Amino acid sequence: GCGGGVLGKLVKRGTSRVRALTDMSDLQVGDQVVIGLDERLLVSGSVMTYLMPLLCMLGAAFFAELVLQTTDLAVAAAGLLGLGAGLLLLRGYTQRLMQRGEMQPRVLRKATGKNVGCQVKPTS
């Protein structure tokens, strides 16, 4: 449901706004809908979010240690630079996904019965 499932119930926020794509022409304002993201995108996004900065940080630190054979302080600095580079790469990756519309939630279907979803409201 809207609000992130269990976490949404704990926070007890009011209304969440989510812009979602749809091909359904029969939706009316006030309809309850189920929205979702591509499962592969969620998994690959999670892996990229955690691994890319970590691998860049470790790669830069290992490079400074093994290839440059420098001091511990320089190795730590290289690790921090690698972490920053990994975060910048991640930012570019997510921006490309957003530009292509791959990170955009989609309306999957109208909600029925116990399967209550999000309410359709016009965008402003």
PDB file of C-alpha atoms in Angstrom:
ATOM      1  CA  GLY A   1       0.000   0.000   0.000  1.00  0.00           C
ATOM      2  CA  CYS A   2       0.927   3.647  -0.039  1.00  0.00           C
ATOM      3  CA  GLY A   3       3.468   4.810   2.485  1.00  0.00           C
ATOM      4  CA  GLY A   4       5.904   1.923   2.264  1.00  0.00           C
ATOM      5  CA  GLY A   5       3.924  -0.863   3.914  1.00  0.00           C
ATOM      6  CA  VAL A   6       4.908  -1.550   7.528  1.00  0.00           C
ATOM      7  CA  LEU A   7       7.174   1.494   7.766  1.00  0.00           C
ATOM      8  CA  GLY A   8       4.386   3.700   6.478  1.00  0.00           C
ATOM      9  CA  LYS A   9       2.070   2.416   9.206  1.00  0.00           C
ATOM     10  CA  LEU A  10       4.669   3.114  11.885  1.00  0.00           C
ATOM     11  CA  VAL A  11       5.245   6.686  10.762  1.00  0.00           C
ATOM     12  CA  LYS A  12       1.509   7.338  10.309  1.00  0.00           C
ATOM     13  CA  ARG A  13       1.969  10.086   7.783  1.00  0.00           C
ATOM     14  CA  GLY A  14      -1.004  11.547   6.024  1.00  0.00           C
ATOM     15  CA  THR A  15      -0.975  11.572   2.259  1.00  0.00           C
ATOM     16  CA  SER A  16       2.033  10.644   0.152  1.00  0.00           C
ATOM     17  CA  ARG A  17       2.411  11.975  -3.354  1.00  0.00           C
ATOM     18  CA  VAL A  18       3.783   9.578  -5.926  1.00  0.00           C
ATOM     19  CA  ARG A  19       3.880  10.340  -9.622  1.00  0.00           C
ATOM     20  CA  ALA A  20       3.244   7.089 -11.490  1.00  0.00           C
ATOM     21  CA  LEU A  21       3.002   6.233 -15.175  1.00  0.00           C
ATOM     22  CA  THR A  22       0.005   4.412 -16.551  1.00  0.00           C
ATOM     23  CA  ASP A  23      -1.434   3.161 -19.823  1.00  0.00           C
ATOM     24  CA  MET A  24      -4.872   2.680 -18.265  1.00  0.00           C
ATOM     25  CA  SER A  25      -7.372   5.074 -19.817  1.00  0.00           C
ATOM     26  CA  ASP A  26     -10.286   4.135 -17.546  1.00  0.00           C
ATOM     27  CA  LEU A  27      -8.823   5.555 -14.302  1.00  0.00           C
ATOM     28  CA  GLN A  28     -10.890   8.184 -12.533  1.00  0.00           C
ATOM     29  CA  VAL A  29      -9.985  10.587  -9.741  1.00  0.00           C
ATOM     30  CA  GLY A  30     -10.527   8.743  -6.458  1.00  0.00           C
ATOM     31  CA  ASP A  31      -9.896   5.242  -7.873  1.00  0.00           C
ATOM     32  CA  GLN A  32      -7.746   3.001  -5.694  1.00  0.00           C
ATOM     33  CA  VAL A  33      -4.756   1.634  -7.607  1.00  0.00           C
ATOM     34  CA  VAL A  34      -1.765  -0.619  -7.005  1.00  0.00           C
ATOM     35  CA  ILE A  35       1.574   0.891  -8.013  1.00  0.00           C
ATOM     36  CA  GLY A  36       4.924  -0.819  -8.303  1.00  0.00           C
ATOM     37  CA  LEU A  37       8.490  -0.765  -9.526  1.00  0.00           C
ATOM     38  CA  ASP A  38      10.290  -3.352 -11.614  1.00  0.00           C
ATOM     39  CA  GLU A  39      11.671  -5.962  -9.197  1.00  0.00           C
ATOM     40  CA  ARG A  40      14.952  -6.222 -11.099  1.00  0.00           C
ATOM     41  CA  LEU A  41      15.409  -2.474 -10.731  1.00  0.00           C
ATOM     42  CA  LEU A  42      14.958  -2.678  -6.958  1.00  0.00           C
ATOM     43  CA  VAL A  43      17.495  -5.490  -6.614  1.00  0.00           C
ATOM     44  CA  SER A  44      20.070  -4.000  -8.966  1.00  0.00           C
ATOM     45  CA  GLY A  45      19.555  -0.558  -7.432  1.00  0.00           C
ATOM     46  CA  SER A  46      20.177  -1.901  -3.950  1.00  0.00           C
ATOM     47  CA  VAL A  47      23.314  -3.724  -5.060  1.00  0.00           C
ATOM     48  CA  MET A  48      24.616  -0.628  -6.861  1.00  0.00           C
ATOM     49  CA  THR A  49      23.817   1.637  -3.907  1.00  0.00           C
ATOM     50  CA  TYR A  50      25.825  -0.439  -1.461  1.00  0.00           C
ATOM     51  CA  LEU A  51      28.527  -2.006  -3.604  1.00  0.00           C
ATOM     52  CA  MET A  52      29.632   0.758  -5.982  1.00  0.00           C
ATOM     53  CA  PRO A  53      30.860   3.223  -3.314  1.00  0.00           C
ATOM     54  CA  LEU A  54      32.330   0.388  -1.223  1.00  0.00           C
ATOM     55  CA  LEU A  55      34.208  -1.167  -4.139  1.00  0.00           C
ATOM     56  CA  CYS A  56      35.525   2.215  -5.278  1.00  0.00           C
ATOM     57  CA  MET A  57      36.697   2.986  -1.752  1.00  0.00           C
ATOM     58  CA  LEU A  58      38.440  -0.365  -1.322  1.00  0.00           C
ATOM     59  CA  GLY A  59      39.887  -0.259  -4.837  1.00  0.00           C
ATOM     60  CA  ALA A  60      41.413   3.183  -4.284  1.00  0.00           C
ATOM     61  CA  ALA A  61      42.801   2.181  -0.879  1.00  0.00           C
ATOM     62  CA  PHE A  62      44.283  -1.064  -2.242  1.00  0.00           C
ATOM     63  CA  PHE A  63      45.786   0.830  -5.172  1.00  0.00           C
ATOM     64  CA  ALA A  64      47.406   3.352  -2.822  1.00  0.00           C
ATOM     65  CA  GLU A  65      48.683   0.580  -0.544  1.00  0.00           C
ATOM     66  CA  LEU A  66      49.906  -1.992  -3.041  1.00  0.00           C
ATOM     67  CA  VAL A  67      50.882   0.014  -6.117  1.00  0.00           C
ATOM     68  CA  LEU A  68      51.930   3.351  -4.675  1.00  0.00           C
ATOM     69  CA  GLN A  69      53.178   1.825  -1.390  1.00  0.00           C
ATOM     70  CA  THR A  70      52.417   5.016   0.493  1.00  0.00           C
ATOM     71  CA  THR A  71      51.704   5.897   4.137  1.00  0.00           C
ATOM     72  CA  ASP A  72      48.622   4.815   6.054  1.00  0.00           C
ATOM     73  CA  LEU A  73      47.302   8.366   6.050  1.00  0.00           C
ATOM     74  CA  ALA A  74      47.578   8.509   2.254  1.00  0.00           C
ATOM     75  CA  VAL A  75      45.853   5.114   1.993  1.00  0.00           C
ATOM     76  CA  ALA A  76      42.979   6.428   4.145  1.00  0.00           C
ATOM     77  CA  ALA A  77      42.779   9.579   2.019  1.00  0.00           C
ATOM     78  CA  ALA A  78      42.729   7.489  -1.159  1.00  0.00           C
ATOM     79  CA  GLY A  79      39.934   5.397   0.326  1.00  0.00           C
ATOM     80  CA  LEU A  80      37.901   8.525   1.029  1.00  0.00           C
ATOM     81  CA  LEU A  81      38.535   9.808  -2.481  1.00  0.00           C
ATOM     82  CA  GLY A  82      37.439   6.436  -3.856  1.00  0.00           C
ATOM     83  CA  LEU A  83      34.281   6.584  -1.756  1.00  0.00           C
ATOM     84  CA  GLY A  84      33.513  10.035  -3.136  1.00  0.00           C
ATOM     85  CA  ALA A  85      34.153   8.832  -6.680  1.00  0.00           C
ATOM     86  CA  GLY A  86      31.837   5.861  -6.104  1.00  0.00           C
ATOM     87  CA  LEU A  87      29.088   8.160  -4.859  1.00  0.00           C
ATOM     88  CA  LEU A  88      29.489  10.389  -7.919  1.00  0.00           C
ATOM     89  CA  LEU A  89      29.335   7.352 -10.218  1.00  0.00           C
ATOM     90  CA  LEU A  90      26.203   6.186  -8.402  1.00  0.00           C
ATOM     91  CA  ARG A  91      24.648   9.607  -8.820  1.00  0.00           C
ATOM     92  CA  GLY A  92      25.301   9.537 -12.570  1.00  0.00           C
ATOM     93  CA  TYR A  93      23.893   6.011 -12.822  1.00  0.00           C
ATOM     94  CA  THR A  94      20.658   6.932 -11.041  1.00  0.00           C
ATOM     95  CA  GLN A  95      20.252  10.114 -13.090  1.00  0.00           C
ATOM     96  CA  ARG A  96      20.516   8.081 -16.312  1.00  0.00           C
ATOM     97  CA  LEU A  97      17.867   5.674 -15.024  1.00  0.00           C
ATOM     98  CA  MET A  98      15.598   8.563 -14.090  1.00  0.00           C
ATOM     99  CA  GLN A  99      16.016  10.228 -17.490  1.00  0.00           C
ATOM    100  CA  ARG A 100      15.048   6.993 -19.223  1.00  0.00           C
ATOM    101  CA  GLY A 101      11.999   6.674 -16.950  1.00  0.00           C
ATOM    102  CA  GLU A 102      13.104   3.328 -15.542  1.00  0.00           C
ATOM    103  CA  MET A 103      12.826   4.481 -11.926  1.00  0.00           C
ATOM    104  CA  GLN A 104       9.299   5.790 -12.399  1.00  0.00           C
ATOM    105  CA  PRO A 105       6.600   3.843 -10.513  1.00  0.00           C
ATOM    106  CA  ARG A 106       3.839   2.443 -12.692  1.00  0.00           C
ATOM    107  CA  VAL A 107       0.171   1.798 -12.067  1.00  0.00           C
ATOM    108  CA  LEU A 108      -0.169  -1.970 -12.182  1.00  0.00           C
ATOM    109  CA  ARG A 109      -3.934  -2.313 -11.805  1.00  0.00           C
ATOM    110  CA  LYS A 110      -6.978  -1.030 -10.023  1.00  0.00           C
ATOM    111  CA  ALA A 111      -7.163  -2.132  -6.399  1.00  0.00           C
ATOM    112  CA  THR A 112      -9.944  -4.516  -5.423  1.00  0.00           C
ATOM    113  CA  GLY A 113     -11.279  -5.728  -2.068  1.00  0.00           C
ATOM    114  CA  LYS A 114      -8.518  -6.343   0.470  1.00  0.00           C
ATOM    115  CA  ASN A 115      -5.936  -5.202  -2.078  1.00  0.00           C
ATOM    116  CA  VAL A 116      -6.338  -1.490  -1.266  1.00  0.00           C
ATOM    117  CA  GLY A 117      -3.669   0.635  -2.874  1.00  0.00           C
ATOM    118  CA  CYS A 118      -3.086   4.303  -3.537  1.00  0.00           C
ATOM    119  CA  GLN A 119      -5.758   6.805  -4.457  1.00  0.00           C
ATOM    120  CA  VAL A 120      -5.614   8.498  -7.864  1.00  0.00           C
ATOM    121  CA  LYS A 121      -5.460  12.285  -7.705  1.00  0.00           C
ATOM    122  CA  PRO A 122      -4.831  14.757 -10.514  1.00  0.00           C
ATOM    123  CA  THR A 123      -1.319  16.175 -10.817  1.00  0.00           C
ATOM    124  CA  SER A 124      -0.827  19.874 -10.441  1.00  0.00           C
TER     125      SER A 124
END
